[in-house]
């Protein structure tokens, strides 16, 4: 009914928003992006590799021609192989994300395993299983490394922000009506209970309502 369609639309919007939060294009645009990026990577890397081989395998006086011939003949082929891998990987990734309605590293790991298995299907079941395990393990290492680097960068950024946060100016004590200046961050509130100005400032800084007021 209409309620079911509305719920599916809401889940679809949340799924696309989750993909955007992770810095990735939503499906199916992700497939085109991965295919183009994989082809560029393969063609660029293949150009460098075959240029070196063409230079070394050509006789003196014919090396530039050998480099050009090798790059023109082999670099597009390697780029096409990379593009096929990117097409299969992105298609499996989007398929798993659509079935699970969730964007997480498990989609990429499963897509890597499925891609490795499909690409080696002509070699038999044993080769498919082996390459699927290799593809899944490789993507697991990549995803794990990405998560680890992201956490370290976030931790370093938070530590840097804490170090560069300016200390509050000196405050006066209101206890017994005295106006003496305090050299520390501790002061006394109206109930004569001591508290830390820095901690209070941090609480205010992280308050969402405070941030909304600043934006307004």
Short mmCIF file of C-alpha atoms in Angstrom, two decimals:
data_model
loop_
_atom_site.label_atom_id
_atom_site.label_comp_id
_atom_site.label_asym_id
_atom_site.label_seq_id
_atom_site.Cartn_x
_atom_site.Cartn_y
_atom_site.Cartn_z
CA UNK A 1 0.00 0.00 0.00
CA UNK A 2 0.90 3.65 0.18
CA UNK A 3 2.39 3.29 3.64
CA UNK A 4 4.74 0.57 2.43
CA UNK A 5 5.89 2.72 -0.50
CA UNK A 6 6.55 5.64 1.83
CA UNK A 7 8.62 3.43 4.13
CA UNK A 8 10.67 2.16 1.19
CA UNK A 9 11.30 5.74 0.05
CA UNK A 10 12.45 6.69 3.55
CA UNK A 11 14.81 3.71 3.72
CA UNK A 12 16.17 4.57 0.27
CA UNK A 13 16.84 8.17 1.32
CA UNK A 14 18.61 7.01 4.48
CA UNK A 15 20.70 4.57 2.48
CA UNK A 16 21.76 7.28 0.01
CA UNK A 17 22.46 9.70 2.88
CA UNK A 18 24.65 7.07 4.53
CA UNK A 19 26.67 6.71 1.32
CA UNK A 20 27.12 10.48 1.06
CA UNK A 21 28.23 10.68 4.70
CA UNK A 22 31.04 8.25 3.90
CA UNK A 23 32.24 10.47 1.04
CA UNK A 24 31.09 8.08 -1.71
CA UNK A 25 28.74 8.67 -4.62
CA UNK A 26 25.36 6.96 -4.32
CA UNK A 27 24.56 3.99 -6.54
CA UNK A 28 24.39 3.62 -9.50
CA UNK A 29 26.59 6.69 -10.11
CA UNK A 30 29.29 4.99 -8.05
CA UNK A 31 29.66 2.34 -10.75
CA UNK A 32 30.55 4.89 -13.42
CA UNK A 33 32.93 6.65 -11.07
CA UNK A 34 34.73 3.43 -10.14
CA UNK A 35 34.99 2.29 -13.76
CA UNK A 36 36.49 5.59 -14.87
CA UNK A 37 38.87 5.76 -11.93
CA UNK A 38 40.01 2.16 -12.42
CA UNK A 39 40.63 2.70 -16.15
CA UNK A 40 42.63 5.88 -15.48
CA UNK A 41 44.68 4.11 -12.81
CA UNK A 42 45.40 1.11 -15.02
CA UNK A 43 46.18 3.16 -18.10
CA UNK A 44 48.41 5.57 -16.18
CA UNK A 45 50.31 2.90 -14.31
CA UNK A 46 50.52 0.75 -17.44
CA UNK A 47 51.93 3.64 -19.43
CA UNK A 48 54.77 4.07 -16.95
CA UNK A 49 55.47 0.34 -16.71
CA UNK A 50 55.44 -0.35 -20.47
CA UNK A 51 57.38 2.83 -21.20
CA UNK A 52 60.22 1.54 -19.03
CA UNK A 53 60.03 -1.90 -20.65
CA UNK A 54 59.93 -0.42 -24.14
CA UNK A 55 62.97 1.74 -23.39
CA UNK A 56 64.99 -1.18 -22.02
CA UNK A 57 64.04 -3.67 -24.74
CA UNK A 58 64.62 -1.34 -27.71
CA UNK A 59 67.97 -0.95 -29.46
CA UNK A 60 69.94 2.29 -29.33
CA UNK A 61 68.46 4.94 -31.59
CA UNK A 62 65.00 3.31 -31.56
CA UNK A 63 64.16 3.67 -27.91
CA UNK A 64 61.66 6.52 -28.21
CA UNK A 65 59.83 4.63 -30.94
CA UNK A 66 59.91 1.51 -28.80
CA UNK A 67 58.47 3.42 -25.82
CA UNK A 68 55.65 4.86 -27.95
CA UNK A 69 54.81 1.50 -29.50
CA UNK A 70 54.79 -0.32 -26.18
CA UNK A 71 52.62 2.28 -24.46
CA UNK A 72 50.11 2.45 -27.34
CA UNK A 73 49.85 -1.34 -27.55
CA UNK A 74 49.70 -2.38 -23.88
CA UNK A 75 48.59 0.53 -21.69
CA UNK A 76 44.95 0.59 -22.95
CA UNK A 77 44.73 -3.17 -22.44
CA UNK A 78 45.79 -2.88 -18.81
CA UNK A 79 43.42 0.03 -18.34
CA UNK A 80 40.58 -2.08 -19.75
CA UNK A 81 41.39 -4.92 -17.35
CA UNK A 82 41.28 -2.50 -14.44
CA UNK A 83 37.98 -1.09 -15.72
CA UNK A 84 36.42 -4.57 -15.84
CA UNK A 85 37.53 -5.19 -12.26
CA UNK A 86 36.12 -1.81 -11.19
CA UNK A 87 32.82 -2.51 -12.96
CA UNK A 88 32.35 -5.86 -11.26
CA UNK A 89 33.44 -4.59 -7.86
CA UNK A 90 31.18 -1.52 -7.92
CA UNK A 91 28.23 -3.57 -9.20
CA UNK A 92 28.60 -6.12 -6.42
CA UNK A 93 29.13 -3.36 -3.86
CA UNK A 94 25.93 -1.59 -4.88
CA UNK A 95 24.04 -4.89 -5.00
CA UNK A 96 25.08 -5.86 -1.47
CA UNK A 97 24.30 -2.36 -0.19
CA UNK A 98 20.84 -2.49 -1.79
CA UNK A 99 20.07 -5.92 -0.32
CA UNK A 100 21.40 -5.11 3.17
CA UNK A 101 20.19 -1.48 3.18
CA UNK A 102 23.41 -0.57 4.92
CA UNK A 103 26.72 1.07 3.98
CA UNK A 104 29.65 -0.49 5.83
CA UNK A 105 33.01 -2.17 5.09
CA UNK A 106 31.37 -5.60 4.83
CA UNK A 107 29.87 -4.63 1.48
CA UNK A 108 33.31 -3.86 0.03
CA UNK A 109 34.85 -7.02 1.48
CA UNK A 110 32.08 -9.21 0.04
CA UNK A 111 32.30 -7.36 -3.28
CA UNK A 112 36.05 -7.97 -3.44
CA UNK A 113 35.54 -11.68 -2.81
CA UNK A 114 32.78 -11.94 -5.42
CA UNK A 115 34.84 -10.02 -7.99
CA UNK A 116 37.85 -12.27 -7.50
CA UNK A 117 35.69 -15.35 -7.90
CA UNK A 118 33.92 -14.15 -11.04
CA UNK A 119 37.12 -13.08 -12.80
CA UNK A 120 38.61 -16.56 -12.32
CA UNK A 121 35.45 -18.51 -13.18
CA UNK A 122 37.01 -20.00 -16.33
CA UNK A 123 39.78 -21.63 -14.28
CA UNK A 124 37.49 -23.86 -12.25
CA UNK A 125 35.89 -23.98 -8.83
CA UNK A 126 39.15 -24.35 -6.95
CA UNK A 127 40.65 -21.27 -8.58
CA UNK A 128 37.43 -19.34 -7.99
CA UNK A 129 37.50 -20.17 -4.28
CA UNK A 130 41.16 -19.24 -3.96
CA UNK A 131 40.82 -15.92 -5.77
CA UNK A 132 37.64 -15.10 -3.87
CA UNK A 133 39.48 -15.54 -0.57
CA UNK A 134 42.38 -13.44 -1.84
CA UNK A 135 40.03 -10.68 -3.03
CA UNK A 136 38.11 -10.62 0.24
CA UNK A 137 41.31 -10.58 2.30
CA UNK A 138 42.76 -7.75 0.19
CA UNK A 139 39.65 -5.61 0.59
CA UNK A 140 39.58 -6.40 4.31
CA UNK A 141 43.13 -5.07 4.63
CA UNK A 142 42.26 -1.96 2.63
CA UNK A 143 39.10 -1.24 4.64
CA UNK A 144 40.84 -1.94 7.94
CA UNK A 145 43.73 0.33 7.05
CA UNK A 146 41.34 3.08 5.98
CA UNK A 147 39.41 2.86 9.27
CA UNK A 148 42.65 2.87 11.28
CA UNK A 149 44.05 5.92 9.45
CA UNK A 150 40.75 7.78 9.82
CA UNK A 151 40.65 7.13 13.56
CA UNK A 152 44.26 8.25 14.00
CA UNK A 153 43.70 11.44 12.02
CA UNK A 154 40.55 12.22 14.00
CA UNK A 155 42.35 11.60 17.29
CA UNK A 156 45.28 13.81 16.25
CA UNK A 157 42.90 16.56 15.16
CA UNK A 158 41.02 16.46 18.48
CA UNK A 159 44.28 16.56 20.43
CA UNK A 160 45.47 19.54 18.40
CA UNK A 161 42.21 21.38 19.04
CA UNK A 162 42.53 20.74 22.78
CA UNK A 163 46.09 22.06 22.79
CA UNK A 164 45.26 25.21 20.85
CA UNK A 165 42.14 26.07 22.86
CA UNK A 166 42.75 29.39 24.59
CA UNK A 167 42.57 29.54 28.37
CA UNK A 168 39.76 31.70 29.79
CA UNK A 169 40.65 35.13 31.19
CA UNK A 170 41.00 35.62 34.95
CA UNK A 171 37.71 35.68 36.81
CA UNK A 172 36.66 37.20 40.11
CA UNK A 173 35.33 35.30 43.08
CA UNK A 174 31.84 36.11 44.31
CA UNK A 175 32.31 34.37 47.66
CA UNK A 176 31.45 36.70 50.59
CA UNK A 177 31.27 39.64 48.21
CA UNK A 178 35.03 39.76 47.63
CA UNK A 179 36.39 40.87 44.30
CA UNK A 180 39.83 39.23 44.44
CA UNK A 181 41.28 38.05 41.13
CA UNK A 182 42.01 34.32 40.83
CA UNK A 183 45.12 32.99 39.09
CA UNK A 184 43.67 29.52 38.54
CA UNK A 185 40.73 28.21 36.55
CA UNK A 186 38.78 27.37 39.69
CA UNK A 187 36.05 29.72 40.86
CA UNK A 188 33.03 29.60 43.15
CA UNK A 189 29.42 29.65 41.97
CA UNK A 190 26.39 31.11 43.72
CA UNK A 191 26.04 28.04 45.94
CA UNK A 192 29.70 28.44 47.08
CA UNK A 193 30.74 25.24 45.29
CA UNK A 194 34.05 25.31 43.48
CA UNK A 195 34.08 24.33 39.80
CA UNK A 196 36.52 24.36 36.85
CA UNK A 197 36.00 27.13 34.30
CA UNK A 198 37.75 25.14 31.54
CA UNK A 199 35.47 22.14 32.07
CA UNK A 200 32.41 24.37 32.05
CA UNK A 201 33.57 26.07 28.86
CA UNK A 202 34.10 22.68 27.22
CA UNK A 203 30.59 21.61 28.16
CA UNK A 204 29.14 24.79 26.68
CA UNK A 205 31.23 24.38 23.52
CA UNK A 206 29.92 20.88 22.88
CA UNK A 207 26.31 21.81 23.57
CA UNK A 208 24.26 21.56 20.36
CA UNK A 209 21.90 24.36 21.35
CA UNK A 210 24.90 26.65 21.87
CA UNK A 211 26.20 25.79 18.39
CA UNK A 212 22.78 26.44 16.85
CA UNK A 213 22.72 29.88 18.47
CA UNK A 214 26.14 30.62 17.01
CA UNK A 215 24.97 29.65 13.52
CA UNK A 216 21.91 31.84 13.87
#
